[in-house]
Amino acid sequence: MENLLNRSVRLDILATDSTGEKFNIEIQRSDKGAGFQRARFNSSMMDVNLLQKGKDWNALPETWVIFITENDVIGKGLPLYHIGRYIFDTNEKFNDGSHILYVNGAYRDETPIGKLMHDFSCTDPANMYYDVLAERVKFFKESKEGVSIMCKIMEDMRNQSLQEGIQEGIKQGIKQGVEQGVKQGIASTVLRMLASGKYALEEIAEISGLTLDEVKALRAEQGA
């Protein structure tokens, strides 16, 4: 989802159910990637992108941001954490249609969510509880067509990571080049001020933004 003014966001899954409700599902192994502010940001970006121009506010669909995390990031031992707004003064729900749900991937028991979290971390489809998930895992791991699809996905991910790395390298190179150019420009100005003999060292430091020691070091390099 693009944001022309500020940061954009890439969602793992954006789904729509039969009633029109929207679901952003994020799978996170790292606790850092499942921060509360990120959930808030994803929710806000969904709202911005789902409401078309000229539409009334009431046209916003019910939205869910669901983080399925490898660890219990909230740390209360529950299988699910349903976060929503409420009115502090009356302790009533503030039903704005926005929901955030954290799913504890470390949770295990014989309940449906406990079994599902077991399946999420299970590598052998024969040991899974849910047939639908087991069949898909078996397809992608054991069938020729499924393995080919996964190989293509992995290749695309590698190429995408490579391109992102190249772009980031270019950005960093430009940034470092600009910073180096600025430093060189300041140094050149200081050297000219030193050569003129019109300025005290303290004045040069104040004008250039350098410390007195840095000015003295440049003077030493100049041989003055």
Coordinates of C-alpha atoms in Angstrom, one line a residue:
M1 CA 0.0 0.0 0.0
E2 CA 1.6 3.2 -1.2
N3 CA 1.8 6.4 0.8
L4 CA 3.0 9.3 -1.3
L5 CA 3.8 11.6 1.6
N6 CA 5.3 9.2 4.2
R7 CA 6.1 5.5 4.7
S8 CA 4.4 2.9 2.6
V9 CA 3.6 -0.6 3.9
R10 CA 3.8 -4.1 2.4
L11 CA 1.2 -6.5 3.8
D12 CA 1.7 -10.3 4.0
I13 CA -1.9 -11.0 3.2
L14 CA -4.9 -8.8 2.6
A15 CA -8.1 -10.8 2.4
T16 CA -11.9 -10.1 2.1
D17 CA -14.6 -12.3 3.5
S18 CA -18.1 -12.9 2.2
T19 CA -19.5 -9.9 4.2
G20 CA -16.9 -7.5 2.9
E21 CA -14.8 -7.3 6.1
K22 CA -11.0 -6.9 5.4
F23 CA -8.3 -8.9 7.0
N24 CA -4.6 -8.1 7.1
I25 CA -2.7 -11.2 8.3
E26 CA 0.9 -11.0 9.2
I27 CA 3.1 -14.0 10.1
Q28 CA 6.0 -12.9 12.4
R29 CA 8.8 -15.0 13.8
S30 CA 10.6 -12.0 15.3
D31 CA 9.0 -10.2 18.2
K32 CA 10.3 -6.9 16.9
G33 CA 8.3 -7.3 13.7
A34 CA 5.1 -7.6 15.7
G35 CA 5.2 -4.3 17.6
F36 CA 2.0 -2.6 18.7
Q37 CA 2.8 0.5 16.6
R38 CA 3.2 -1.6 13.5
A39 CA -0.2 -3.1 14.0
R40 CA -1.6 0.4 14.5
F41 CA 0.1 1.6 11.3
N42 CA -1.1 -1.3 9.2
S43 CA -4.7 -0.6 10.5
S44 CA -4.5 3.1 9.5
M45 CA -3.0 2.3 6.1
M46 CA -5.9 -0.1 5.4
D47 CA -8.4 2.6 6.3
V48 CA -6.6 5.2 4.0
N49 CA -6.6 2.8 1.1
L50 CA -10.1 1.3 1.5
L51 CA -12.2 4.5 1.6
Q52 CA -12.7 5.9 -1.9
K53 CA -13.0 9.6 -2.7
G54 CA -16.4 11.0 -2.2
K55 CA -17.6 8.0 0.0
D56 CA -19.1 8.6 3.4
W57 CA -17.1 7.6 6.5
N58 CA -19.7 4.9 7.2
A59 CA -18.5 3.1 4.0
L60 CA -15.4 2.0 5.8
P61 CA -15.5 -1.8 6.2
E62 CA -14.8 -3.7 9.4
T63 CA -11.1 -4.3 9.4
W64 CA -8.9 -6.8 11.2
V65 CA -5.1 -6.7 11.6
I66 CA -4.1 -10.2 12.7
F67 CA -0.5 -10.9 13.9
I68 CA 0.3 -14.6 14.2
T69 CA 3.6 -14.6 16.2
E70 CA 6.0 -17.4 16.9
N71 CA 6.2 -16.3 20.6
D72 CA 3.7 -14.9 23.1
V73 CA 4.7 -11.3 22.5
I74 CA 2.1 -10.0 25.0
G75 CA 3.2 -12.5 27.6
K76 CA 0.0 -13.3 29.4
G77 CA -0.2 -16.9 28.3
L78 CA -3.5 -16.5 26.3
P79 CA -4.1 -18.0 22.9
L80 CA -5.6 -14.8 21.5
Y81 CA -5.5 -11.2 22.4
H82 CA -8.3 -9.1 20.9
I83 CA -7.4 -5.4 21.0
G84 CA -10.0 -2.7 20.3
R85 CA -10.8 0.9 21.4
Y86 CA -13.1 1.6 24.3
I87 CA -14.5 4.6 26.2
F88 CA -12.4 5.0 29.3
D89 CA -15.0 7.0 31.3
T90 CA -17.8 4.5 30.9
N91 CA -15.7 1.3 30.2
E92 CA -17.8 0.7 27.1
K93 CA -16.6 -0.5 23.7
F94 CA -16.0 2.2 21.1
N95 CA -17.3 0.4 18.0
D96 CA -15.4 2.0 15.2
G97 CA -15.0 -1.3 13.3
S98 CA -11.3 -1.5 13.8
H99 CA -9.8 -4.7 15.4
I100 CA -6.3 -5.9 16.1
L101 CA -5.8 -9.5 17.0
Y102 CA -2.6 -11.2 18.2
V103 CA -2.4 -14.9 18.0
N104 CA 0.1 -16.7 20.3
G105 CA 1.9 -19.1 18.1
A106 CA 3.5 -20.8 21.1
Y107 CA 0.1 -21.8 22.5
R108 CA -0.6 -25.6 22.5
D109 CA -3.6 -27.5 23.7
E110 CA -6.5 -29.5 22.3
T111 CA -8.6 -26.5 21.4
P112 CA -8.9 -25.5 17.7
I113 CA -6.5 -22.6 18.1
G114 CA -4.0 -24.8 20.0
K115 CA -4.1 -27.4 17.3
L116 CA -3.8 -24.8 14.5
M117 CA -0.7 -23.3 16.1
H118 CA 0.7 -26.8 16.4
D119 CA 0.2 -27.3 12.6
F120 CA 1.7 -23.9 11.9
S121 CA 5.0 -25.1 13.3
C122 CA 4.8 -28.7 12.1
T123 CA 7.0 -29.6 9.1
D124 CA 5.5 -33.1 8.6
P125 CA 2.0 -33.0 7.1
A126 CA 1.3 -36.4 8.5
N127 CA 1.4 -35.0 12.0
M128 CA -1.0 -32.2 11.4
Y129 CA -4.5 -32.0 12.8
Y130 CA -6.2 -30.1 10.0
D131 CA -6.5 -31.9 6.7
V132 CA -6.8 -28.8 4.5
L133 CA -3.5 -27.4 5.8
A134 CA -1.8 -30.8 5.7
E135 CA -2.9 -31.3 2.1
R136 CA -1.5 -28.0 1.0
V137 CA 1.8 -28.5 2.8
K138 CA 2.1 -31.9 1.3
F139 CA 1.4 -30.5 -2.2
F140 CA 4.1 -27.9 -1.9
K141 CA 6.7 -30.2 -0.3
E142 CA 6.2 -33.5 -2.1
S143 CA 4.5 -33.0 -5.5
K144 CA 6.5 -32.0 -8.6
E145 CA 4.2 -29.1 -9.4
G146 CA 4.2 -27.8 -5.8
V147 CA 8.0 -28.0 -5.5
S148 CA 8.3 -26.1 -8.8
I149 CA 5.9 -23.4 -7.6
M150 CA 7.9 -23.0 -4.3
C151 CA 11.2 -22.9 -6.2
K152 CA 9.8 -20.1 -8.4
I153 CA 8.6 -18.2 -5.3
M154 CA 12.0 -18.6 -3.6
E155 CA 13.7 -17.4 -6.8
D156 CA 11.4 -14.4 -7.0
M157 CA 12.1 -13.6 -3.4
R158 CA 15.9 -13.8 -3.9
N159 CA 15.7 -11.5 -6.9
Q160 CA 13.5 -9.0 -5.1
S161 CA 15.8 -9.0 -2.1
L162 CA 18.8 -8.5 -4.5
Q163 CA 17.1 -5.5 -6.2
E164 CA 16.1 -4.0 -2.8
G165 CA 19.7 -4.5 -1.7
I166 CA 21.0 -2.8 -4.8
Q167 CA 18.6 0.2 -4.4
E168 CA 19.5 0.5 -0.7
G169 CA 23.2 0.5 -1.7
I170 CA 22.6 3.2 -4.2
K171 CA 20.8 5.3 -1.6
Q172 CA 23.5 4.8 0.9
G173 CA 26.2 5.6 -1.6
I174 CA 24.4 8.8 -2.6
K175 CA 24.0 9.8 1.1
Q176 CA 27.6 9.1 1.9
G177 CA 28.7 10.9 -1.2
V178 CA 26.7 14.0 -0.2
E179 CA 28.0 13.8 3.4
Q180 CA 31.6 13.5 2.1
G181 CA 31.1 16.4 -0.3
V182 CA 29.8 18.6 2.6
K183 CA 32.7 17.7 4.8
Q184 CA 35.2 18.5 2.0
G185 CA 33.5 21.8 1.3
I186 CA 33.7 22.8 5.0
A187 CA 37.3 21.7 5.2
S188 CA 38.1 23.7 2.0
T189 CA 36.4 26.8 3.5
V190 CA 38.3 26.5 6.8
L191 CA 41.6 26.1 5.0
R192 CA 41.0 29.3 3.0
M193 CA 40.1 31.2 6.2
L194 CA 43.3 29.9 7.8
A195 CA 45.3 30.9 4.8
S196 CA 43.9 34.5 4.9
G197 CA 45.2 35.1 8.4
K198 CA 42.2 37.3 9.1
Y199 CA 40.3 35.0 11.5
A200 CA 41.1 33.6 15.0
L201 CA 40.8 29.9 15.4
E202 CA 37.8 30.3 17.7
E203 CA 36.0 32.4 15.0
I204 CA 36.7 29.8 12.3
A205 CA 35.3 27.1 14.6
E206 CA 32.1 29.1 15.3
I207 CA 31.5 30.0 11.7
S208 CA 32.3 26.5 10.3
G209 CA 30.5 24.5 13.0
L210 CA 33.6 22.5 13.7
T211 CA 35.2 22.1 17.1
L212 CA 38.3 24.0 18.0
D213 CA 40.4 20.8 17.9
E214 CA 39.1 20.0 14.4
V215 CA 40.2 23.4 13.2
K216 CA 43.6 22.9 14.8
A217 CA 43.9 19.5 13.1
L218 CA 43.2 21.1 9.7
R219 CA 45.7 23.8 10.4
A220 CA 48.3 21.1 11.2
E221 CA 47.5 19.3 8.0
Q222 CA 48.0 22.5 6.1
G223 CA 51.4 22.9 7.8
A224 CA 50.5 26.4 9.2

